[in-house]
Amino acid sequence: MAILYCSNWGAPDAWQAAFRAEDPALEFRVWPKSGPVEEIDYILAWHHQPGVLRQYPRLKAIFSLGAGVEKLLRDKELPAGVPIVRMVDRALTTCMTEYVVLHVLRYHRRMPELEALQRSAQWVELETPPAWERRVGILGLGVLGSDAAKKLVGLGFQVAGWSNHAKRIAKVKSFTGERGLADILARSEILVCLLPLTAATTGVLNAQRFAQMRRGSFLINAARGGHVVESDLLAALDGGQLGHATLDVMAEEPLPPTHPFWRHPRITLTPHNASLTWPPTAAKHIVANIRRHEAGEPMSPLVDLAREY
Amino acid sequence: MAILYCSNWGAPDAWQAAFRAEDPALEFRVWPKSGPVEEIDYILAWHHQPGVLRQYPRLKAIFSLGAGVEKLLRDKELPAGVPIVRMVDRALTTCMTEYVVLHVLRYHRRMPELEALQRSAQWVELETPPAWERRVGILGLGVLGSDAAKKLVGLGFQVAGWSNHAKRIAKVKSFTGERGLADILARSEILVCLLPLTAATTGVLNAQRFAQMRRGSFLINAARGGHVVESDLLAALDGGQLGHATLDVMAEEPLPPTHPFWRHPRITLTPHNASLTWPPTAAKHIVANIRRHEAGEPMSPLVDLAREY
């Protein structure tokens, strides 16, 4: 059985090692050196060259190496009927939750203010309430959002989430729909975006939504740059409607050196490193799916083309 | 029954309100307006005037309003035989755990480096391993250290603790004694100090101990300034033996404006606000202890003068 690593980005070495460790019988090939196209059973796709995926006539499934599949789905020549499997990876989930918890705590504990006080050598004993007095909202309660929500509940925060369908997570208030979005924006002191990027969620963080948020509240975007209307965000920060924003993702990455985000006093930037797929654990997820598929069992989680994730 | 708030610091208003809410029958008085000294049954002590506590002949117990009692015990004229009760408060514990988790994550996720990269508008996708590859050590596994350890385990970290007596906490490696101290220093990438300040722990974080730590490791001190030999810490940071330090406490507080800690590029300072006793919950702890004492039951946790905490 042959698996093809198909990417315009980065070296496949860590993936090759991880698959060898997980199942030495799997033949690991690296695009464009695919060998005979009819020998390729599975593809690992990450920033692949559009159009190439349909060149493999016996392809059984495509595995996305990232949690978000919006770039993969932009390929208008995907092979019809070949299932696409999203990445769910223990390391990816753990790291994203670390990121969310870190930046929620950073705002909760007023770190931007404390850092400014240190720079001017001022001792001011800023007080912060216990976590149970703080309302955190999470847009998107998939695998990543749900895990972050649970860990924030574990630290004592009042957590709410917004998702397409109502979710039942202990101590997490569930909101859905347009009315639910307005409600979660109005209640949250710290708002975290972990939505998939689809036609419906592109630009969801815009001037109208910022106006629905609490004055001076905080935004953490660890999803995709396309969720944010960047000029609206700058206006909301400059006008004080938002207190501060932490962005791991931007419309253009790497962020151009002249972009106003870099030196904005109310923006914390990270270079799209909130969470990376970790080959040793991710290979387990993929090999387990391959075994299920070969045994006639369903793979998971499958991309639904209609909902775009 | 009368309770006396006895402090040189701050206003008693929040405490008065909290006690009124918890038990309106308790008479709340504020030193130095004690009224007849024989009417005082209990004292709330926080930065009290040394010598005053023994002026109350029918005193049944002294309640410390802070978790640390080293200042209280420096009073050489404490009334003999009057039990002293330490503060254990859900808010105090929650806030300290928030602080520890925040600053452990901050180092784990390389925030000082990322902040420097942002200042120079450089996009460098720093990688960090998942939490389960990171070793965190906690000096002190009392109420605060144990809670922080559990929450760090919940986020996936490899956690170890060092304490006077071996502790059993799920997934937390327990170290004791001199050999145990050397071992935990050698293994930890991030070290957190939550020890009580006693004769035995004063200056415990010194050049010899820093030399036993992993090169480039991180220190978080949320206990007392007296645990750290400040000149040794500066030397360890300047020589690269320690990568960075976060200090909530210092030998002199407020830290003098000319102190080198303020502008040291490898020090993050917070103004002794890691955790504050929260009157609404702390009053519950004290009133519960008063009720136990009046019913002839033991109070908890009692200060042991021999061990100094």
Coordinates of C-alpha atoms in Angstrom, one line a residue:
Chain A
M1 CA 0.0 0.0 0.0
A2 CA 1.4 3.4 -0.9
I3 CA 0.8 6.8 0.7
L4 CA 1.8 10.0 -1.0
Y5 CA 3.0 13.2 0.8
C6 CA 1.7 16.0 -1.4
S7 CA 2.8 19.5 -0.3
N8 CA 4.4 22.6 -1.5
W9 CA 5.5 23.4 2.1
G10 CA 8.2 22.0 4.3
A11 CA 10.2 18.8 4.4
P12 CA 8.5 15.4 4.7
D13 CA 11.2 13.9 7.0
A14 CA 9.3 14.1 10.2
W15 CA 6.2 12.6 8.5
Q16 CA 8.2 9.8 6.9
A17 CA 9.7 8.9 10.2
A18 CA 6.4 9.0 12.0
F19 CA 4.7 6.7 9.4
R20 CA 7.6 4.3 9.4
A21 CA 7.3 4.1 13.2
E22 CA 3.5 3.6 13.0
D23 CA 3.3 1.1 10.1
P24 CA 6.6 0.1 8.4
A25 CA 4.5 -1.8 5.7
L26 CA 3.1 1.5 4.4
E27 CA 5.1 2.7 1.4
F28 CA 5.8 6.5 1.9
R29 CA 6.3 8.5 -1.3
V30 CA 6.8 12.2 -1.8
W31 CA 5.1 14.2 -4.5
P32 CA 6.1 14.9 -7.3
K33 CA 8.0 11.6 -7.3
S34 CA 4.8 9.6 -7.1
G35 CA 5.8 6.6 -9.1
P36 CA 3.0 5.0 -11.2
V37 CA -0.1 7.0 -10.4
E38 CA -2.3 3.9 -10.0
E39 CA -0.2 2.7 -7.1
I40 CA -1.2 5.6 -4.8
D41 CA -3.8 4.6 -2.3
Y42 CA -3.8 7.6 0.1
I43 CA -2.7 11.2 0.0
L44 CA -1.4 13.4 2.8
A45 CA -2.3 16.9 1.6
W46 CA -1.0 20.2 3.0
H47 CA -0.8 23.3 0.7
H48 CA -0.9 21.0 -2.3
Q49 CA -0.6 22.1 -5.9
P50 CA -4.2 22.6 -7.1
G51 CA -5.2 20.0 -9.7
V52 CA -2.7 17.3 -8.8
L53 CA -5.0 15.3 -6.5
R54 CA -7.2 14.1 -9.3
Q55 CA -4.2 12.5 -11.1
Y56 CA -4.4 9.3 -9.0
P57 CA -7.1 7.0 -10.4
R58 CA -7.2 4.6 -7.5
L59 CA -7.1 7.1 -4.7
K60 CA -9.1 5.9 -1.6
A61 CA -8.9 9.0 0.6
I62 CA -7.2 12.4 1.1
F63 CA -5.9 13.2 4.6
S64 CA -5.5 16.9 5.5
L65 CA -2.5 17.5 7.6
G66 CA -4.0 20.6 9.2
A67 CA -7.2 21.1 11.2
G68 CA -8.5 23.7 8.8
V69 CA -9.4 22.5 5.3
E70 CA -10.4 25.8 3.6
K71 CA -7.2 25.9 1.4
L72 CA -7.6 22.3 0.4
L73 CA -11.2 22.9 -0.6
R74 CA -10.2 25.9 -2.7
D75 CA -8.8 23.3 -5.3
K76 CA -11.6 23.3 -7.8
E77 CA -10.3 20.0 -9.3
L78 CA -10.6 17.7 -6.3
P79 CA -11.3 14.1 -7.4
A80 CA -15.0 13.5 -7.2
G81 CA -16.2 11.0 -4.6
V82 CA -12.9 10.6 -2.8
P83 CA -13.4 11.2 0.9
I84 CA -11.4 13.9 2.7
V85 CA -10.5 13.3 6.3
R86 CA -9.7 16.3 8.6
M87 CA -6.9 16.2 11.1
V88 CA -7.7 15.5 14.7
D89 CA -4.6 15.1 16.6
R90 CA -4.0 15.0 20.3
A91 CA -0.9 17.2 20.1
L92 CA -2.8 19.7 17.9
T93 CA -5.6 19.9 20.3
T94 CA -3.3 20.1 23.4
C95 CA -1.3 22.9 21.9
M96 CA -4.3 24.9 20.8
T97 CA -5.8 24.6 24.2
E98 CA -2.4 25.7 25.7
Y99 CA -2.6 28.8 23.5
V100 CA -6.1 29.6 24.3
V101 CA -5.7 29.2 28.1
L102 CA -2.4 31.2 28.0
H103 CA -4.0 34.2 26.2
V104 CA -7.2 34.1 28.1
L105 CA -5.2 34.1 31.4
R106 CA -3.0 36.9 30.0
Y107 CA -6.1 39.1 29.6
H108 CA -7.8 37.9 32.7
R109 CA -4.7 38.8 34.7
R110 CA -4.2 42.1 33.0
M111 CA -0.7 41.3 31.6
P112 CA -0.6 44.0 28.9
E113 CA -1.1 46.6 31.7
L114 CA 1.4 45.0 34.0
E115 CA 4.0 44.8 31.2
A116 CA 3.5 48.6 30.6
L117 CA 3.8 49.3 34.3
Q118 CA 7.1 47.3 34.4
R119 CA 8.5 49.3 31.5
S120 CA 7.9 52.5 33.4
A121 CA 9.1 51.0 36.8
Q122 CA 5.7 51.6 38.4
W123 CA 4.5 49.4 41.2
V124 CA 0.7 49.3 41.0
E125 CA -1.0 46.3 42.6
L126 CA -3.7 45.8 40.0
E127 CA -6.4 43.6 41.2
T128 CA -8.1 40.8 39.3
P129 CA -11.2 38.9 40.3
P130 CA -11.1 35.1 40.6
A131 CA -11.7 33.3 37.3
W132 CA -15.3 32.4 38.3
E133 CA -16.2 36.1 37.9
R134 CA -14.9 36.2 34.3
R135 CA -16.9 35.4 31.3
V136 CA -15.2 33.8 28.3
G137 CA -16.9 33.1 25.0
I138 CA -15.6 30.7 22.4
L139 CA -16.8 30.9 18.8
G140 CA -16.7 27.3 17.5
L141 CA -17.1 24.3 19.7
G142 CA -15.6 21.6 17.5
V143 CA -12.8 19.4 18.8
L144 CA -10.5 22.4 19.5
G145 CA -13.1 24.7 20.9
S146 CA -14.6 22.0 23.1
D147 CA -11.3 21.0 24.6
A148 CA -10.3 24.7 25.3
A149 CA -13.8 25.2 26.9
K150 CA -13.3 22.3 29.2
K151 CA -9.9 23.4 30.4
L152 CA -11.1 26.9 31.0
V153 CA -14.0 25.5 33.0
G154 CA -11.4 23.5 35.0
L155 CA -9.6 26.8 35.9
G156 CA -12.9 28.2 37.1
F157 CA -14.0 30.5 34.3
Q158 CA -17.6 31.1 33.2
V159 CA -17.5 29.7 29.7
A160 CA -19.9 29.9 26.9
G161 CA -19.7 28.7 23.3
W162 CA -21.3 29.4 20.0
S163 CA -21.7 26.7 17.3
N164 CA -23.9 25.7 14.4
H165 CA -25.7 23.1 16.6
A166 CA -26.2 23.3 20.3
K167 CA -23.5 21.4 22.2
R168 CA -23.7 19.8 25.6
I169 CA -20.5 20.3 27.6
A170 CA -20.6 20.4 31.4
K171 CA -20.8 24.0 32.7
V172 CA -20.5 25.5 29.2
K173 CA -23.4 27.6 28.1
S174 CA -24.3 26.8 24.5
F175 CA -25.4 29.5 22.0
T176 CA -26.5 29.0 18.4
G177 CA -27.8 31.1 15.5
E178 CA -27.8 34.8 14.9
R179 CA -29.5 35.6 18.2
G180 CA -27.0 33.4 20.0
L181 CA -24.1 35.2 18.4
A182 CA -25.3 38.6 19.5
D183 CA -25.8 37.2 23.0
I184 CA -22.4 35.6 23.4
L185 CA -20.7 38.7 22.0
A186 CA -22.6 40.9 24.5
R187 CA -21.8 38.7 27.5
S188 CA -18.1 37.8 27.0
E189 CA -15.2 39.8 28.5
I190 CA -12.8 37.7 26.5
L191 CA -13.8 36.3 23.1
V192 CA -11.9 33.4 21.4
C193 CA -12.4 32.5 17.7
L194 CA -11.8 28.9 16.8
L195 CA -14.3 28.7 13.9
P196 CA -13.7 26.9 10.7
L197 CA -13.3 29.3 7.8
T198 CA -16.3 28.9 5.5
A199 CA -18.4 31.3 3.3
A200 CA -20.6 31.8 6.3
T201 CA -17.8 32.7 8.8
T202 CA -15.6 34.8 6.5
G203 CA -15.4 38.3 7.9
V204 CA -17.6 37.3 10.9
L205 CA -15.4 39.5 13.1
N206 CA -16.4 42.9 11.7
A207 CA -17.5 46.3 12.8
Q208 CA -21.1 45.3 13.4
R209 CA -20.0 42.4 15.6
F210 CA -17.4 44.4 17.5
A211 CA -20.1 46.9 18.3
Q212 CA -22.1 44.1 19.8
M213 CA -19.2 43.2 22.2
R214 CA -18.7 44.6 25.6
R215 CA -16.7 47.9 25.6
G216 CA -13.1 47.2 26.3
S217 CA -13.3 43.4 25.9
F218 CA -10.6 41.2 24.5
L219 CA -10.3 39.2 21.3
I220 CA -8.2 36.1 20.6
N221 CA -8.2 34.8 17.1
A222 CA -6.5 31.4 16.7
A223 CA -8.6 30.3 13.7
R224 CA -8.0 32.0 10.4
G225 CA -7.1 35.5 9.3
G226 CA -10.2 35.5 7.0
H227 CA -12.5 35.6 10.0
V228 CA -11.4 39.2 10.8
V229 CA -12.0 42.3 8.8
E230 CA -8.7 43.9 9.7
S231 CA -9.5 47.5 9.1
D232 CA -12.6 47.1 11.3
L233 CA -10.4 45.5 14.0
L234 CA -8.0 48.5 13.9
A235 CA -10.9 50.9 14.2
A236 CA -12.4 49.0 17.2
L237 CA -9.0 49.0 19.0
D238 CA -8.3 52.6 18.3
G239 CA -11.7 53.7 19.4
G240 CA -11.5 51.6 22.6
Q241 CA -14.4 49.4 21.8
L242 CA -12.0 46.5 22.0
G243 CA -9.4 46.6 24.7
H244 CA -6.7 44.4 23.1
A245 CA -6.4 41.6 20.6
T246 CA -4.2 38.6 20.2
L247 CA -3.9 37.3 16.7
D248 CA -2.2 34.1 15.6
V249 CA -3.5 34.4 12.1
M250 CA -3.8 37.2 9.5
A251 CA -5.1 37.8 6.0
E252 CA -1.6 37.7 4.7
E253 CA 1.0 35.3 6.2
P254 CA 3.8 35.9 6.9
L255 CA 2.5 39.3 7.9
P256 CA 4.3 42.0 5.8
P257 CA 6.8 44.0 7.8
T258 CA 5.0 47.3 7.2
H259 CA 1.6 46.0 8.4
P260 CA 0.1 48.2 11.2
F261 CA -0.5 45.1 13.4
W262 CA 3.1 44.6 14.2
R263 CA 3.6 47.8 16.2
H264 CA 0.0 48.4 17.4
P265 CA 0.1 48.9 21.2
R266 CA -3.1 46.9 21.6
I267 CA -2.2 43.9 19.5
T268 CA -0.2 40.8 20.5
L269 CA 0.9 38.9 17.5
T270 CA 2.1 35.3 17.2
P271 CA 3.3 33.8 13.9
H272 CA 0.6 31.2 13.2
N273 CA 2.2 28.9 15.7
A274 CA -0.7 28.4 18.1
S275 CA -0.8 24.8 17.1
L276 CA 1.0 22.6 14.7
T277 CA 0.2 19.1 13.7
W278 CA 2.7 16.8 15.4
P279 CA 3.7 14.0 13.1
P280 CA 4.2 11.3 15.8
T281 CA 0.6 11.5 17.0
A282 CA -1.0 12.7 13.8
A283 CA 0.4 9.6 11.9
K284 CA -1.5 7.4 14.5
H285 CA -4.8 9.2 13.6
I286 CA -4.2 8.6 9.8
V287 CA -3.0 5.0 10.1
A288 CA -6.0 4.2 12.3
N289 CA -8.3 5.7 9.7
I290 CA -6.6 3.8 6.9
R291 CA -7.1 0.5 8.8
R292 CA -10.7 1.3 9.4
H293 CA -11.2 2.1 5.7
E294 CA -9.5 -1.1 4.6
A295 CA -11.7 -3.0 7.0
G296 CA -14.8 -1.4 5.5
E297 CA -15.5 0.8 8.5
P298 CA -16.1 4.6 8.3
M299 CA -13.3 7.1 8.6
S300 CA -13.6 10.1 10.9
P301 CA -13.9 13.1 10.9
L302 CA -15.0 13.3 7.2
V303 CA -15.2 16.7 5.5
D304 CA -18.7 17.6 4.5
L305 CA -18.4 19.6 1.3
A306 CA -21.7 21.3 1.8
R307 CA -20.8 22.8 5.1
E308 CA -17.2 23.4 4.0
Y309 CA -15.5 21.6 6.9
Chain B
M1 CA -19.0 37.6 70.2
A2 CA -16.4 40.2 69.0
I3 CA -13.8 39.9 66.3
L4 CA -11.1 42.5 65.9
Y5 CA -9.6 43.5 62.6
C6 CA -6.0 44.3 63.4
S7 CA -3.9 45.7 60.6
N8 CA -1.6 48.5 59.7
W9 CA -2.6 48.1 56.0
G10 CA -5.6 48.9 54.0
A11 CA -9.2 49.6 54.8
P12 CA -11.4 47.0 56.6
D13 CA -14.5 47.8 54.7
A14 CA -14.5 44.7 52.4
W15 CA -13.9 42.5 55.5
Q16 CA -16.6 44.1 57.5
A17 CA -19.1 43.6 54.7
A18 CA -18.0 40.0 54.2
F19 CA -18.4 39.1 57.9
R20 CA -21.7 40.9 58.1
A21 CA -22.9 38.8 55.2
E22 CA -21.5 35.6 56.7
D23 CA -22.7 36.0 60.3
P24 CA -24.5 39.2 61.3
A25 CA -24.2 38.2 65.0
L26 CA -20.4 38.6 65.0
E27 CA -19.5 42.0 66.3
F28 CA -16.8 43.5 64.0
R29 CA -14.3 45.9 65.5
V30 CA -11.3 47.7 64.0
W31 CA -8.0 48.1 65.8
P32 CA -7.1 50.4 67.6
K33 CA -10.7 51.0 68.5
S34 CA -11.0 47.6 70.3
G35 CA -13.4 48.6 73.0
P36 CA -12.8 46.7 76.3
V37 CA -9.9 44.3 75.7
E38 CA -11.6 41.4 77.5
E39 CA -14.4 41.5 75.0
I40 CA -12.3 40.5 72.0
D41 CA -12.7 36.8 71.2
Y42 CA -10.9 36.5 67.8
I43 CA -8.4 38.6 65.9
L44 CA -7.9 39.0 62.1
A45 CA -4.3 39.8 61.7
W46 CA -2.5 41.2 58.6
H47 CA 0.6 43.3 59.0
H48 CA -0.4 44.0 62.6
Q49 CA 1.6 46.2 65.1
P50 CA 4.0 43.9 66.9
G51 CA 3.1 43.5 70.5
V52 CA -0.6 44.3 70.3
L53 CA -1.9 40.8 70.0
R54 CA -1.1 39.9 73.6
Q55 CA -3.2 42.8 75.0
Y56 CA -6.4 40.7 74.7
P57 CA -6.7 38.5 77.8
R58 CA -9.6 36.3 76.5
L59 CA -8.4 35.8 73.0
K60 CA -9.4 32.4 71.6
A61 CA -7.6 32.4 68.2
I62 CA -5.7 34.6 65.7
F63 CA -6.6 34.3 62.0
S64 CA -4.0 35.3 59.5
L65 CA -5.5 37.1 56.5
G66 CA -2.7 36.0 54.2
A67 CA -1.5 32.5 53.3
G68 CA 2.1 33.3 54.5
V69 CA 2.5 33.9 58.2
E70 CA 6.2 34.7 58.4
K71 CA 5.6 38.4 59.1
L72 CA 3.0 37.5 61.8
L73 CA 5.5 35.1 63.5
R74 CA 8.2 37.8 63.5
D75 CA 6.2 39.4 66.4
K76 CA 8.2 38.2 69.4
E77 CA 5.3 39.0 71.8
L78 CA 2.6 36.7 70.5
P79 CA 0.2 35.6 73.2
A80 CA 1.4 32.2 74.4
G81 CA -1.0 29.3 73.8
V82 CA -3.3 31.2 71.5
P83 CA -3.8 29.1 68.3
I84 CA -3.0 30.8 64.9
V85 CA -5.0 29.8 61.9
R86 CA -3.6 30.2 58.4
M87 CA -5.6 31.5 55.5
V88 CA -7.0 28.9 53.1
D89 CA -9.3 30.5 50.7
R90 CA -10.8 29.2 47.5
A91 CA -10.2 32.6 45.8
L92 CA -6.7 32.8 47.0
T93 CA -6.0 29.3 45.7
T94 CA -7.8 29.8 42.4
C95 CA -5.9 33.1 41.8
M96 CA -2.5 31.6 42.6
T97 CA -3.1 28.7 40.3
E98 CA -4.2 31.1 37.6
Y99 CA -0.9 33.0 38.1
V100 CA 1.2 29.8 38.0
V101 CA -0.5 28.3 35.0
L102 CA -0.3 31.7 33.1
H103 CA 3.4 32.0 33.7
V104 CA 4.3 28.4 33.1
L105 CA 2.4 28.6 29.8
R106 CA 4.1 31.9 29.0
Y107 CA 7.5 30.2 29.2
H108 CA 6.4 26.9 27.7
R109 CA 5.0 28.8 24.7
R110 CA 8.2 31.0 24.4
M111 CA 6.3 34.3 24.9
P112 CA 9.4 36.4 25.8
E113 CA 11.0 35.4 22.5
L114 CA 7.7 36.0 20.6
E115 CA 7.3 39.4 22.1
A116 CA 10.8 40.4 21.1
L117 CA 10.1 39.2 17.6
Q118 CA 7.0 41.3 17.4
R119 CA 8.9 44.4 18.5
S120 CA 11.2 43.9 15.6
A121 CA 8.4 42.9 13.2
Q122 CA 10.0 39.5 12.5
W123 CA 7.8 36.5 11.6
V124 CA 9.6 33.4 12.9
E125 CA 7.4 30.4 13.5
L126 CA 8.9 29.2 16.8
E127 CA 7.9 25.7 17.6
T128 CA 7.0 24.4 21.0
P129 CA 6.4 20.8 22.0
P130 CA 3.1 19.7 23.5
A131 CA 2.9 20.2 27.2
W132 CA 3.5 16.4 27.8
E133 CA 7.1 16.9 26.7
R134 CA 7.7 19.7 29.2
R135 CA 8.8 19.2 32.8
V136 CA 7.6 21.6 35.5
G137 CA 8.8 21.5 39.1
I138 CA 7.0 23.0 42.0
L139 CA 8.8 23.8 45.3
G140 CA 6.1 23.5 48.0
L141 CA 3.1 21.2 47.7
G142 CA 0.8 22.8 50.3
V143 CA -2.7 23.9 49.4
L144 CA -1.4 26.3 46.7
G145 CA 1.3 24.1 45.3
S146 CA -1.0 21.0 45.1
D147 CA -3.7 22.9 43.3
A148 CA -1.3 24.4 40.8
A149 CA 0.2 20.9 40.3
K150 CA -3.2 19.4 39.5
K151 CA -4.2 22.0 37.1
L152 CA -0.8 21.8 35.3
V153 CA -1.3 18.0 35.1
G154 CA -4.7 18.7 33.6
L155 CA -3.1 20.7 30.8
G156 CA -0.8 17.7 30.1
F157 CA 2.5 18.9 31.7
Q158 CA 5.0 16.5 33.4
V159 CA 4.8 17.8 36.9
A160 CA 7.0 17.1 39.9
G161 CA 6.9 18.7 43.4
W162 CA 9.2 19.0 46.3
S163 CA 8.0 19.2 49.9
N164 CA 9.0 18.4 53.5
H165 CA 7.0 15.1 53.4
A166 CA 6.2 13.0 50.4
K167 CA 2.8 13.9 48.8
R168 CA 0.5 11.7 46.8
I169 CA -1.1 13.6 44.0
A170 CA -2.1 11.8 40.8
K171 CA 0.6 12.0 38.1
V172 CA 2.8 14.3 40.2
K173 CA 6.2 13.0 41.0
S174 CA 7.1 13.7 44.7
F175 CA 10.5 14.7 45.9
T176 CA 11.7 15.3 49.4
G177 CA 15.0 16.2 51.2
E178 CA 18.3 17.5 50.0
R179 CA 18.7 14.8 47.4
G180 CA 15.2 15.4 46.2
L181 CA 15.8 19.1 45.8
A182 CA 18.9 18.5 43.7
D183 CA 16.8 16.0 41.6
I184 CA 13.9 18.3 41.0
L185 CA 16.2 21.2 40.1
A186 CA 18.0 19.1 37.6
R187 CA 14.9 17.8 35.9
S188 CA 12.7 20.9 35.6
E189 CA 12.6 23.1 32.6
I190 CA 10.3 25.5 34.5
L191 CA 10.6 25.8 38.2
V192 CA 7.9 27.4 40.4
C193 CA 8.5 28.4 44.0
L194 CA 5.4 28.3 46.3
L195 CA 7.3 27.5 49.6
P196 CA 6.5 29.0 53.0
L197 CA 9.2 31.4 54.1
T198 CA 11.0 29.8 57.1
A199 CA 14.5 29.8 58.5
A200 CA 15.1 26.6 56.3
T201 CA 13.8 28.1 53.1
T202 CA 15.2 31.6 53.3
G203 CA 17.6 32.1 50.5
V204 CA 16.9 28.6 49.1
L205 CA 17.1 30.0 45.5
N206 CA 20.8 30.9 45.5
A207 CA 23.9 30.4 43.2
Q208 CA 24.4 26.8 44.3
R209 CA 20.8 25.9 43.5
F210 CA 20.8 27.8 40.2
A211 CA 23.9 25.8 39.2
Q212 CA 21.9 22.6 39.9
M213 CA 19.2 23.7 37.5
R214 CA 19.1 22.9 33.8
R215 CA 20.9 25.5 31.7
G216 CA 18.4 28.1 30.3
S217 CA 15.6 27.0 32.5
F218 CA 12.9 29.3 33.8
L219 CA 12.1 30.4 37.4
I220 CA 8.7 31.6 38.7
N221 CA 8.7 32.9 42.3
A222 CA 5.2 33.6 43.7
A223 CA 6.1 32.8 47.3
R224 CA 8.2 35.4 49.1
G225 CA 11.1 37.6 48.1
G226 CA 13.2 36.1 51.0
H227 CA 13.4 32.8 49.1
V228 CA 15.7 34.4 46.4
V229 CA 19.2 35.7 46.8
E230 CA 18.7 38.6 44.4
S231 CA 22.4 39.1 43.4
D232 CA 22.7 35.4 42.7
L233 CA 19.6 35.5 40.5
L234 CA 20.9 38.5 38.5
A235 CA 24.2 36.6 38.0
A236 CA 22.4 33.4 36.9
L237 CA 20.3 35.4 34.4
D238 CA 23.2 37.4 33.0
G239 CA 25.4 34.3 32.6
G240 CA 22.6 32.4 30.8
Q241 CA 22.3 29.7 33.5
L242 CA 18.7 30.8 33.9
G243 CA 16.8 31.8 30.8
H244 CA 14.2 34.1 32.3
A245 CA 12.5 34.7 35.7
T246 CA 9.1 35.9 36.7
L247 CA 8.9 37.4 40.1
D248 CA 5.8 38.5 42.0
V249 CA 7.7 39.0 45.2
M250 CA 11.0 40.8 46.1
A251 CA 13.1 41.4 49.2
E252 CA 11.8 45.0 49.3
E253 CA 8.3 45.8 48.3
P254 CA 7.3 48.0 46.6
L255 CA 10.4 47.4 44.5
P256 CA 12.5 50.7 44.6
P257 CA 12.4 52.4 41.2
T258 CA 16.2 52.1 40.7
H259 CA 16.3 48.3 41.4
P260 CA 17.9 46.5 38.4
F261 CA 15.0 44.0 38.3
W262 CA 12.6 46.6 36.7
R263 CA 14.4 46.9 33.4
H264 CA 16.2 43.6 33.2
P265 CA 15.5 42.0 29.8
R266 CA 15.1 38.6 31.3
I267 CA 12.8 39.4 34.2
T268 CA 9.0 39.7 34.2
L269 CA 7.8 41.5 37.3
T270 CA 4.4 41.6 38.9
P271 CA 3.6 43.7 41.9
H272 CA 2.9 41.0 44.5
N273 CA -0.6 40.6 43.1
A274 CA -0.4 36.9 42.2
S275 CA -3.1 36.2 44.7
L276 CA -5.0 38.2 47.1
T277 CA -7.2 37.0 49.9
W278 CA -10.8 37.6 48.8
P279 CA -12.9 38.7 51.7
P280 CA -16.3 37.1 50.6
T281 CA -14.8 33.6 50.5
A282 CA -12.1 34.1 53.2
A283 CA -14.7 35.2 55.7
K284 CA -16.5 31.8 55.2
H285 CA -13.2 30.0 56.1
I286 CA -12.8 32.0 59.3
V287 CA -16.5 31.8 60.4
A288 CA -16.4 28.1 59.8
N289 CA -13.3 27.8 62.0
I290 CA -14.9 30.0 64.7
R291 CA -18.0 27.7 64.7
R292 CA -15.8 24.6 65.0
H293 CA -13.8 26.1 67.9
E294 CA -17.0 27.2 69.7
A295 CA -18.3 23.6 69.3
G296 CA -15.1 22.2 70.8
E297 CA -13.8 20.9 67.4
P298 CA -10.4 21.6 66.0
M299 CA -9.6 24.5 63.7
S300 CA -7.6 24.1 60.5
P301 CA -5.0 24.7 59.2
L302 CA -3.2 25.6 62.5
V303 CA 0.2 27.2 62.4
D304 CA 2.9 24.9 63.9
L305 CA 5.4 27.3 65.5
A306 CA 8.2 24.7 65.3
R307 CA 8.0 24.4 61.5
E308 CA 7.2 28.1 61.2
Y309 CA 4.1 27.7 59.0

